[in-house]
Amino acid sequence: MAVPSIGDPGSLSPLPLALHRGLTAVAFFGFLSFLASTALFLRLTYKLVLQHHKTHTRANQFLLLITNLIFADIQQSIAFLLNAQWLRSNAINVGTPTCWAQGWFVSTGDLSSGLFTFAIAVHSYADIVHDFRLGYKTFLATIAGLWTFNYVLALVGPVMHPKDYYVRAGAWCWINLKYKDERLWLHYFWILIAEFGSVIIYTLIFLILRRRVKEAFYTTSSTALRAKSAAKLIIAYPVVYVVCTLPLVTARLTTMAGGTVTYTTLCAAAAMITSNGWLDVLLYTLTRQGLIFGDDLPPENAGVIETFRIRPDDAFGTVTTIEAGGPATGGVRARRHGRLNSKGMLGSRAGSQENLFDAKGGLVGLQHGVKAETVVNVRSERAVGIPMGRLSGRGSDSEIGKEEGRRKVSEEI
């Protein structure tokens, strides 16, 4: 009995030695990505639910995009984790529920991972470069639209070809090679847009951030430090995605063009693409430790740069400098720095200034000559309206208004 060729869409039994070894590696990395992605997804979901329960606030947009990307990675990892069934039975059996499920998760997982990688790139560019974020309802509608688009594209093929759409496609089950147009226009066209689009967008962000850091565009030390970190780290995101996905895309396009690839080549490419999950988890964990392991989550209006908190205990916040004088000299003014926008300012790119006089023109709680710098650590309880009066001094127990000169106060709300 002749052994089916690599391009044969029929079942394959027993597995060739090279394919058996290759699928073992693919299943291992698929399992690793599934565990890592599921753990991070559950942690982020728990923190989002807990935040909403405690504060009844809306979730940060960037955090929601990351959560959706990790959910996409879970689906992608399931696709390649299912290769364990072929190893167990020492055969790839076409026409079984496992074969159909694998083809489905390859289609939905790969595409959704690309869509949300590209969405994060676009969101980051709009936020960092133009200080722009979608309205919350529009943002949620966009997420729903991306998932709808993903599943509609995945459904078109099986509806058009219900009997033989998902078959053996070399080393595992996927779209039948004879449906080349469906492979291209329902899958690879969009993945290629996500790949090269993300590279272009992140390159622009990197160049703009580097220029702004050199020009001292950011007016607070904490925001400037995060911008420097972002400029160094942000280029890693498209690199990881392209390195993981491009080998398999290249291999599949080669077969569609009439070329041949080996089982070893396919399995090596599959091991790379299914590693996208655990590498995403590793990347976001290393560059957003505060986001993943911190006690608080960024508020709804926090910008992308603010999420670059390297230390878990580095709270989201602002710095407010309060200077006291008389009405003739402008009175008491509060200069706020560190707003969560592209320039690191509160209120606007020029910052904000507030006169601290009461209705009768008197000073509000401060004596003449006082200048205080308040470090405001914004935690998730902010939106519930906890009073602003809980202050703890750093290096001094003196009350504001009784100390001349300059001191720092940490205000936690």
Coordinates of C-alpha atoms in Angstrom, one line a residue:
M1 CA 0.0 0.0 0.0
A2 CA 1.4 3.3 -1.0
V3 CA 2.1 5.9 1.6
P4 CA 0.1 9.1 1.1
S5 CA 2.1 12.1 0.0
I6 CA 2.5 15.3 2.0
G7 CA 0.0 17.0 -0.3
D8 CA -2.6 14.2 -0.2
P9 CA -5.8 15.4 1.7
G10 CA -6.6 11.9 2.9
S11 CA -5.9 10.3 6.2
L12 CA -2.4 9.3 7.1
S13 CA -1.6 6.1 9.1
P14 CA 0.9 5.4 10.5
L15 CA 2.8 8.7 11.0
P16 CA 6.2 8.9 9.4
L17 CA 9.0 9.2 11.9
A18 CA 9.9 12.8 11.0
L19 CA 6.3 13.8 11.3
H20 CA 5.9 12.0 14.6
R21 CA 8.9 13.8 16.1
G22 CA 7.8 17.1 14.6
L23 CA 4.3 16.9 16.0
T24 CA 5.6 16.1 19.4
A25 CA 7.4 19.4 19.5
V26 CA 4.4 21.2 18.1
A27 CA 2.0 19.7 20.7
F28 CA 4.5 20.6 23.5
F29 CA 4.7 24.3 22.5
G30 CA 0.9 24.3 21.9
F31 CA 0.4 22.9 25.5
L32 CA 2.8 25.5 26.9
S33 CA 1.0 28.4 25.1
F34 CA -2.3 27.1 26.3
L35 CA -1.3 27.0 29.9
A36 CA 0.5 30.4 29.8
S37 CA -2.3 32.1 27.9
T38 CA -5.1 30.6 30.0
A39 CA -3.4 31.6 33.2
L40 CA -2.9 35.2 32.1
F41 CA -6.4 35.4 30.6
L42 CA -7.9 34.2 33.9
R43 CA -5.8 36.6 35.9
L44 CA -6.7 39.6 33.8
T45 CA -10.4 38.7 33.7
Y46 CA -10.4 38.3 37.5
K47 CA -8.8 41.7 38.0
L48 CA -11.2 43.3 35.5
V49 CA -14.2 41.8 37.2
L50 CA -12.9 42.7 40.7
Q51 CA -12.3 46.2 39.6
H52 CA -15.7 46.6 38.2
H53 CA -17.3 45.1 41.3
K54 CA -15.5 47.4 43.6
T55 CA -15.4 50.6 41.7
H56 CA -18.1 50.3 39.0
T57 CA -15.7 51.8 36.5
R58 CA -15.0 51.1 32.9
A59 CA -12.0 49.0 32.0
N60 CA -8.9 50.5 30.4
Q61 CA -9.1 50.1 26.6
F62 CA -5.5 48.9 26.2
L63 CA -6.0 46.3 28.9
L64 CA -9.1 45.0 27.2
L65 CA -7.3 44.7 23.9
I66 CA -4.5 42.6 25.6
T67 CA -7.2 40.4 27.2
N68 CA -8.8 39.8 23.8
L69 CA -5.4 39.0 22.2
I70 CA -4.6 36.4 24.9
F71 CA -8.1 34.9 24.3
A72 CA -7.1 34.6 20.6
D73 CA -3.8 33.0 21.6
I74 CA -5.8 30.4 23.6
Q75 CA -7.7 29.4 20.5
Q76 CA -4.6 29.2 18.4
S77 CA -2.8 27.0 21.0
I78 CA -5.8 24.7 21.1
A79 CA -5.4 24.1 17.4
F80 CA -1.9 22.8 17.7
L81 CA -2.4 21.1 21.0
L82 CA -4.9 18.8 19.2
N83 CA -1.9 17.2 17.5
A84 CA -1.6 15.2 20.6
Q85 CA -4.6 13.1 19.3
W86 CA -2.7 12.3 16.2
L87 CA 0.3 11.2 18.2
R88 CA -1.8 9.1 20.5
S89 CA -3.5 7.3 17.6
N90 CA -0.3 7.4 15.4
A91 CA -2.6 8.6 12.5
I92 CA -4.2 11.8 11.2
N93 CA -7.8 10.8 10.6
V94 CA -9.8 13.0 8.2
G95 CA -13.5 13.3 8.6
T96 CA -13.4 13.0 12.4
P97 CA -14.6 15.7 14.9
T98 CA -10.9 16.3 15.9
C99 CA -9.9 17.0 12.4
W100 CA -12.7 19.5 11.9
A101 CA -12.1 21.1 15.2
Q102 CA -8.4 21.5 14.5
G103 CA -9.1 23.1 11.1
W104 CA -11.6 25.5 12.8
F105 CA -9.2 26.6 15.6
V106 CA -6.3 27.1 13.2
S107 CA -8.5 29.4 11.1
T108 CA -10.0 31.3 14.0
G109 CA -6.9 31.3 16.2
D110 CA -4.4 32.5 13.6
L111 CA -6.7 35.2 12.2
S112 CA -7.9 36.6 15.5
S113 CA -4.4 36.8 16.9
G114 CA -3.4 38.8 13.8
L115 CA -6.5 41.0 14.1
F116 CA -5.9 42.0 17.7
T117 CA -2.2 42.4 17.3
F118 CA -3.0 44.9 14.5
A119 CA -5.7 46.5 16.6
I120 CA -3.2 47.0 19.5
A121 CA -0.8 48.6 17.1
V122 CA -3.4 51.0 15.8
H123 CA -4.6 51.8 19.3
S124 CA -1.1 52.5 20.5
Y125 CA -0.3 54.7 17.6
A126 CA -3.5 56.8 18.0
D127 CA -2.9 57.1 21.8
I128 CA 0.8 57.8 21.9
V129 CA 1.1 60.0 18.8
H130 CA -2.2 61.8 18.7
D131 CA -3.5 61.4 22.2
F132 CA -6.7 59.9 20.7
R133 CA -8.9 57.1 22.0
L134 CA -12.3 55.9 20.8
G135 CA -15.4 56.5 22.7
Y136 CA -16.1 53.6 25.0
K137 CA -19.2 52.3 23.2
T138 CA -17.5 52.7 19.9
F139 CA -14.5 50.8 21.3
L140 CA -16.6 47.9 22.5
A141 CA -18.4 47.8 19.2
T142 CA -15.0 47.6 17.4
I143 CA -14.0 44.6 19.5
A144 CA -17.3 42.9 18.8
G145 CA -16.8 43.8 15.1
L146 CA -13.4 42.2 15.0
W147 CA -14.6 38.9 16.6
T148 CA -17.6 38.9 14.2
F149 CA -15.3 39.5 11.2
N150 CA -13.1 36.7 12.4
Y151 CA -15.8 34.1 12.8
V152 CA -17.7 35.1 9.6
L153 CA -14.5 34.5 7.6
A154 CA -14.0 31.2 9.3
L155 CA -17.7 30.1 8.6
V156 CA -17.7 31.1 4.9
G157 CA -15.6 28.1 3.8
P158 CA -17.4 25.3 5.7
V159 CA -20.7 26.7 4.4
M160 CA -19.5 26.7 0.8
H161 CA -17.8 23.4 1.1
P162 CA -19.4 21.4 3.9
K163 CA -18.0 18.0 2.9
D164 CA -14.3 18.5 2.4
Y165 CA -13.2 21.9 3.6
Y166 CA -11.1 20.8 6.6
V167 CA -8.9 17.8 5.6
R168 CA -5.3 16.8 6.2
A169 CA -3.2 19.8 5.0
G170 CA 0.3 18.3 5.2
A171 CA 1.1 17.7 8.9
W172 CA -2.3 18.5 10.5
C173 CA -5.9 19.3 9.5
W174 CA -6.8 22.6 7.8
I175 CA -8.3 24.0 4.6
N176 CA -8.2 21.7 1.6
L177 CA -5.3 22.6 -0.7
K178 CA -7.7 22.7 -3.7
Y179 CA -9.5 25.7 -2.1
K180 CA -6.6 28.1 -2.8
D181 CA -8.8 31.2 -3.1
E182 CA -10.4 30.5 0.3
R183 CA -7.0 30.0 1.9
L184 CA -5.8 33.3 0.5
W185 CA -8.8 35.7 0.8
L186 CA -10.3 34.2 4.0
H187 CA -7.1 33.8 5.9
Y188 CA -3.6 34.7 4.6
F189 CA -4.5 38.1 3.0
W190 CA -5.6 39.4 6.4
I191 CA -2.7 37.9 8.3
L192 CA -0.2 39.5 5.9
I193 CA -1.9 42.9 6.4
A194 CA -1.6 42.4 10.2
E195 CA 2.0 41.4 9.9
F196 CA 3.3 44.2 7.7
G197 CA 0.9 46.7 9.0
S198 CA 2.0 46.1 12.6
V199 CA 5.7 46.4 11.6
I200 CA 5.0 49.8 9.9
I201 CA 3.0 51.2 12.7
Y202 CA 5.3 50.1 15.5
T203 CA 8.3 51.4 13.6
L204 CA 6.6 54.8 13.3
I205 CA 5.8 54.8 17.1
F206 CA 9.4 53.9 17.9
L207 CA 10.8 56.7 15.7
I208 CA 8.4 59.3 17.2
L209 CA 9.0 58.2 20.8
R210 CA 12.8 58.4 20.3
R211 CA 12.5 61.8 18.8
R212 CA 10.2 63.1 21.6
V213 CA 12.5 61.7 24.3
K214 CA 15.5 63.5 22.7
E215 CA 13.5 66.7 22.4
A216 CA 12.3 66.5 26.1
F217 CA 8.7 66.4 24.9
Y218 CA 7.6 64.7 28.1
T219 CA 7.5 67.1 31.0
T220 CA 7.6 64.8 34.0
S221 CA 10.4 62.4 34.9
S222 CA 8.1 59.4 35.4
T223 CA 6.4 59.8 32.0
A224 CA 9.8 60.5 30.3
L225 CA 11.2 57.3 31.9
R226 CA 8.2 55.3 30.7
A227 CA 8.5 56.8 27.2
K228 CA 12.2 55.8 27.1
S229 CA 11.2 52.2 28.2
A230 CA 8.5 52.2 25.6
A231 CA 10.9 53.3 22.8
K232 CA 13.2 50.5 23.7
L233 CA 10.6 47.8 24.2
I234 CA 7.8 48.5 21.8
I235 CA 9.7 47.3 18.7
A236 CA 9.7 43.8 20.3
Y237 CA 5.9 43.4 19.7
P238 CA 5.9 43.2 15.9
V239 CA 9.2 41.3 15.9
V240 CA 7.7 38.5 18.0
Y241 CA 4.5 38.3 15.9
V242 CA 6.2 38.3 12.6
V243 CA 8.9 35.8 13.6
C244 CA 6.2 33.5 14.9
T245 CA 3.8 33.7 12.0
L246 CA 5.8 34.4 8.9
P247 CA 7.5 30.9 8.5
L248 CA 4.2 29.1 8.3
V249 CA 2.6 31.7 6.0
T250 CA 5.7 31.3 3.7
A251 CA 5.4 27.5 3.8
R252 CA 1.7 27.5 3.0
L253 CA 2.1 30.1 0.2
T254 CA 4.9 27.9 -1.2
T255 CA 2.5 24.9 -1.4
M256 CA -0.2 27.0 -2.9
A257 CA 2.2 28.1 -5.6
G258 CA 3.0 24.5 -6.5
G259 CA 6.1 24.1 -4.5
T260 CA 6.8 21.4 -1.9
V261 CA 7.7 21.5 1.7
T262 CA 8.8 18.8 4.1
Y263 CA 7.2 17.6 7.3
T264 CA 10.1 18.9 9.2
T265 CA 9.7 22.4 7.7
L266 CA 5.9 22.4 8.4
C267 CA 6.4 21.3 12.0
A268 CA 9.2 23.8 12.7
A269 CA 6.9 26.6 11.3
A270 CA 4.0 25.2 13.4
A271 CA 6.1 25.2 16.6
M272 CA 6.9 28.8 15.9
I273 CA 3.3 30.0 15.3
T274 CA 2.0 28.1 18.3
S275 CA 4.7 29.7 20.4
N276 CA 3.1 33.0 19.8
G277 CA 0.9 32.5 22.9
W278 CA 3.5 31.9 25.5
L279 CA 5.8 34.5 23.9
D280 CA 3.0 37.1 24.1
V281 CA 2.5 36.2 27.8
L282 CA 6.2 36.5 28.4
L283 CA 6.5 39.8 26.5
Y284 CA 3.6 41.5 28.2
T285 CA 4.7 40.1 31.6
L286 CA 8.2 41.5 31.3
T287 CA 7.2 44.9 29.8
R288 CA 4.1 45.4 31.9
Q289 CA 4.8 43.9 35.3
G290 CA 2.8 46.5 37.0
L291 CA -0.2 45.7 34.8
I292 CA 0.0 42.0 35.4
F293 CA 1.2 41.7 38.9
G294 CA 0.3 45.1 40.5
D295 CA -2.5 45.4 42.9
D296 CA -4.3 48.1 40.9
L297 CA -5.3 48.4 37.2
P298 CA -4.9 51.5 35.1
P299 CA -8.0 53.8 35.0
E300 CA -10.1 54.1 31.9
N301 CA -8.3 57.2 30.7
A302 CA -4.8 55.9 31.2
G303 CA -2.7 56.0 28.1
V304 CA -0.5 53.3 26.6
I305 CA 2.7 54.8 27.9
E306 CA 1.3 54.7 31.4
T307 CA 1.0 50.9 31.2
F308 CA 4.8 50.6 30.9
R309 CA 5.2 50.1 34.6
I310 CA 8.3 47.9 35.0
R311 CA 7.8 47.4 38.8
P312 CA 4.6 45.9 40.1
D313 CA 4.5 48.4 43.0
D314 CA 4.8 51.4 40.7
A315 CA 1.4 52.9 41.0
F316 CA -0.4 54.8 38.3
G317 CA -0.5 58.5 39.2
T318 CA 0.3 62.2 38.8
V319 CA 2.5 64.8 40.5
T320 CA 0.9 68.0 41.7
T321 CA 3.0 71.0 42.8
I322 CA 1.2 73.5 45.1
E323 CA 2.6 76.9 45.6
A324 CA 1.1 79.4 48.1
G325 CA 1.3 83.2 47.7
G326 CA -1.0 86.1 48.1
P327 CA -3.8 87.3 45.9
A328 CA -1.5 90.0 44.5
T329 CA 1.0 87.4 43.4
G330 CA -1.5 84.9 42.1
G331 CA -2.4 83.2 45.3
V332 CA -2.2 79.5 45.7
R333 CA -1.8 77.6 42.5
A334 CA -1.7 73.9 41.8
R335 CA 0.4 72.8 38.9
R336 CA -0.4 69.3 37.9
H337 CA 1.9 67.1 35.9
G338 CA 1.7 63.6 34.6
R339 CA -1.7 63.4 32.9
L340 CA -2.1 60.1 31.0
N341 CA -1.8 61.5 27.6
S342 CA 0.9 61.5 24.9
K343 CA 2.9 64.4 26.5
G344 CA 2.5 63.2 30.1
M345 CA 0.4 66.3 31.1
L346 CA -2.8 66.7 33.1
G347 CA -5.7 68.3 31.2
S348 CA -3.8 69.5 28.2
R349 CA -0.4 69.6 26.6
A350 CA 0.2 72.9 28.4
G351 CA -0.6 71.4 31.7
S352 CA -3.1 72.8 34.1
Q353 CA -3.1 75.5 36.8
E354 CA -5.7 76.0 39.4
N355 CA -6.2 79.0 41.8
L356 CA -6.9 77.7 45.3
F357 CA -9.1 80.5 46.6
D358 CA -12.4 80.1 48.3
A359 CA -15.5 82.1 47.3
K360 CA -14.4 85.1 49.4
G361 CA -10.9 85.2 47.9
G362 CA -9.3 83.6 50.9
L363 CA -6.7 80.9 50.8
V364 CA -8.0 77.3 50.9
G365 CA -6.2 75.4 53.7
L366 CA -2.7 76.8 53.0
Q367 CA -0.6 79.6 54.5
H368 CA 1.4 82.1 52.5
G369 CA 4.7 80.9 51.2
V370 CA 3.9 77.2 51.2
K371 CA 5.0 75.1 48.3
A372 CA 4.2 71.4 48.4
E373 CA 4.5 68.7 45.8
T374 CA 1.9 66.1 46.0
V375 CA 2.5 62.6 44.5
V376 CA -0.9 61.2 43.6
N377 CA -1.1 57.5 43.3
V378 CA -4.3 56.7 41.4
R379 CA -5.6 53.3 42.4
S380 CA -8.7 51.5 41.3
E381 CA -10.8 52.9 44.2
R382 CA -10.6 56.4 42.6
A383 CA -14.0 56.2 40.9
V384 CA -16.0 55.4 44.0
G385 CA -15.6 58.9 45.3
I386 CA -13.3 58.2 48.3
P387 CA -12.4 61.5 49.9
M388 CA -9.3 63.2 48.8
G389 CA -8.1 63.8 52.4
R390 CA -6.1 60.7 53.2
L391 CA -2.5 62.0 53.1
S392 CA 0.6 60.5 54.5
G393 CA 3.8 62.5 54.7
R394 CA 7.2 61.3 53.3
G395 CA 9.9 62.0 55.9
S396 CA 7.7 64.4 57.9
D397 CA 4.6 64.3 60.0
S398 CA 3.9 68.0 59.8
E399 CA 0.6 69.1 58.5
I400 CA 0.3 71.1 55.2
G401 CA 0.0 74.8 56.1
K402 CA 2.3 74.5 59.2
E403 CA 5.5 73.8 57.4
E404 CA 7.5 76.5 55.5
G405 CA 9.4 75.5 52.4
R406 CA 8.9 72.4 50.2
R407 CA 8.0 68.8 51.0
K408 CA 6.4 65.9 49.3
V409 CA 3.2 64.2 50.3
S410 CA 1.9 60.9 49.1
E411 CA -1.8 60.9 48.6
E412 CA -3.5 57.5 48.1
I413 CA -7.1 57.3 47.1

